[in-house]
CSV table of C-alpha atoms in Angstrom, one decimal:
chain,number,residue,atom,x,y,z
A,16,MET,CA,138.3,93.5,133.5
A,17,SER,CA,139.6,90.0,134.0
A,18,VAL,CA,140.5,89.1,137.6
A,19,GLU,CA,142.2,86.0,139.0
A,20,LEU,CA,142.5,85.3,142.8
A,21,VAL,CA,145.1,82.6,143.2
A,22,ALA,CA,146.8,81.0,146.3
A,23,VAL,CA,149.7,78.6,146.2
A,24,GLU,CA,147.4,75.7,146.9
A,25,ARG,CA,144.5,76.6,144.5
A,26,ARG,CA,142.7,79.1,142.3
A,27,LEU,CA,140.0,80.7,144.5
A,28,TRP,CA,138.2,82.7,141.9
A,29,SER,CA,138.5,84.0,138.4
A,30,GLY,CA,136.1,86.0,136.2
A,31,THR,CA,135.3,89.5,135.2
A,32,ALA,CA,135.0,92.4,137.7
A,33,SER,CA,134.2,96.0,137.7
A,34,PHE,CA,136.2,96.9,140.9
A,35,VAL,CA,138.9,95.2,143.1
A,36,VAL,CA,140.0,96.4,146.5
A,37,ALA,CA,143.2,95.0,148.2
A,38,GLN,CA,145.4,96.0,151.1
A,39,THR,CA,149.0,96.4,150.1
A,40,THR,CA,152.1,97.4,152.1
A,41,GLU,CA,151.7,100.9,150.6
A,42,GLY,CA,148.0,101.2,151.6
A,43,GLU,CA,144.6,100.2,150.3
A,44,ILE,CA,144.3,100.2,146.5
A,45,GLY,CA,141.1,100.2,144.4
A,46,VAL,CA,141.4,99.1,140.8
A,47,MET,CA,138.9,99.6,138.0
A,48,ALA,CA,139.3,98.8,134.3
A,49,GLY,CA,141.9,101.0,132.6
A,50,HIS,CA,144.0,101.3,135.8
A,51,GLU,CA,147.7,102.0,135.2
A,52,PRO,CA,150.0,98.9,135.5
A,53,THR,CA,150.9,98.4,139.1
A,54,LEU,CA,152.6,95.8,141.2
A,55,GLY,CA,151.9,95.8,145.0
A,56,GLN,CA,152.9,93.6,147.9
A,57,LEU,CA,149.9,92.3,149.8
A,58,VAL,CA,149.9,92.8,153.6
A,59,GLU,CA,149.8,89.7,155.8
A,60,ASP,CA,146.2,89.0,156.9
A,61,GLY,CA,144.6,91.4,154.5
A,62,VAL,CA,141.1,91.4,152.9
A,63,VAL,CA,140.5,91.5,149.2
A,64,LYS,CA,137.1,92.4,147.7
A,65,VAL,CA,136.1,91.8,144.1
A,66,ASN,CA,132.9,93.4,142.7
A,67,THR,CA,132.0,91.1,139.8
A,68,THR,CA,130.3,92.3,136.7
A,69,ASP,CA,127.2,90.2,137.5
A,70,GLY,CA,126.7,92.2,140.7
A,71,ALA,CA,128.1,89.7,143.2
A,72,THR,CA,130.9,90.4,145.7
A,73,VAL,CA,133.8,88.0,146.3
A,74,VAL,CA,135.6,88.5,149.6
A,75,ALA,CA,138.7,86.7,150.7
A,76,VAL,CA,141.3,86.9,153.4
A,77,VAL,CA,144.9,86.7,152.0
A,78,HIS,CA,148.2,86.1,153.8
A,79,GLY,CA,151.0,87.7,151.9
A,80,GLY,CA,151.6,87.7,148.2
A,81,PHE,CA,151.3,90.2,145.3
A,82,LEU,CA,148.8,92.2,143.3
A,83,SER,CA,149.6,92.7,139.7
A,84,VAL,CA,147.6,95.1,137.5
A,85,THR,CA,148.3,95.0,133.7
A,86,GLY,CA,146.4,96.0,130.6
A,87,ASP,CA,144.9,92.5,130.6
A,88,GLY,CA,143.5,92.6,134.1
A,89,VAL,CA,144.3,92.0,137.8
A,90,SER,CA,146.1,89.0,139.3
A,91,ILE,CA,146.1,88.5,143.0
A,92,LEU,CA,148.7,86.0,143.9
A,93,ALA,CA,148.6,85.1,147.6
A,94,GLU,CA,150.8,82.8,149.6
A,95,SER,CA,147.6,81.5,151.2
A,96,ALA,CA,144.0,82.7,151.0
A,97,GLU,CA,140.5,81.7,152.0
A,98,LEU,CA,137.2,82.8,150.6
A,99,ALA,CA,135.0,84.5,153.2
A,100,HIS,CA,132.0,82.1,152.7
A,101,GLU,CA,134.4,79.2,153.5
A,102,ILE,CA,135.5,80.6,156.9
A,103,ASP,CA,134.5,78.7,160.0
A,104,VAL,CA,133.5,81.7,162.1
A,105,ALA,CA,133.2,79.7,165.3
A,106,GLN,CA,136.7,78.3,164.8
A,107,ALA,CA,138.1,81.7,164.0
A,108,LYS,CA,136.6,83.1,167.2
A,109,ALA,CA,138.1,80.3,169.2
A,110,ASP,CA,141.5,80.9,167.5
A,111,LEU,CA,141.3,84.6,168.4
A,112,GLY,CA,141.7,83.7,172.1
A,113,ALA,CA,144.4,81.0,171.7
A,114,GLY,CA,147.7,80.5,170.1
A,115,ASP,CA,150.5,82.8,169.4
A,116,GLU,CA,150.3,86.4,168.0
A,117,GLU,CA,150.5,85.2,164.4
A,118,GLU,CA,147.6,82.8,164.9
A,119,ARG,CA,145.5,85.5,166.6
A,120,ALA,CA,146.2,87.9,163.7
A,121,ARG,CA,145.1,85.4,161.2
A,122,ALA,CA,142.0,84.6,163.1
A,123,ALA,CA,141.1,88.4,163.3
A,124,ALA,CA,141.7,88.7,159.6
A,125,ARG,CA,139.4,85.7,158.9
A,126,LEU,CA,136.7,87.3,161.0
A,127,ARG,CA,137.1,90.6,159.2
A,128,ALA,CA,136.6,88.9,155.8
A,129,ALA,CA,133.6,86.8,157.0
A,130,GLU,CA,131.9,90.0,158.2
A,131,GLN,CA,132.3,91.6,154.8
A,132,GLN,CA,130.6,88.7,153.0
A,133,PRO,CA,127.2,89.7,151.6
A,134,ALA,CA,124.3,87.8,153.1
């Protein structure tokens, strides 16, 4: 199935995938080809995993937005997002102990995403 992971500022990834997992306000959702059409609101500071058809895994932290499943594929439209391999783990750890509650929550989400990135 065709998958697009897009944030307001850029397209993070697009391609074909066998499975997508995202955290919505209604709970975690897994999507495979042939899934019924669905629209879900992404949680703040959630993690999205995409298992590509070539065997790779794309992991990203997303901050709000929507997941749309249609007969053509899956679109993940985030307010902001960051691919796991781009995350500065040292900075995220530093942010975890500083700033307000929202900044700490984002730092924790960034660390969760980075830990799920395949080696």
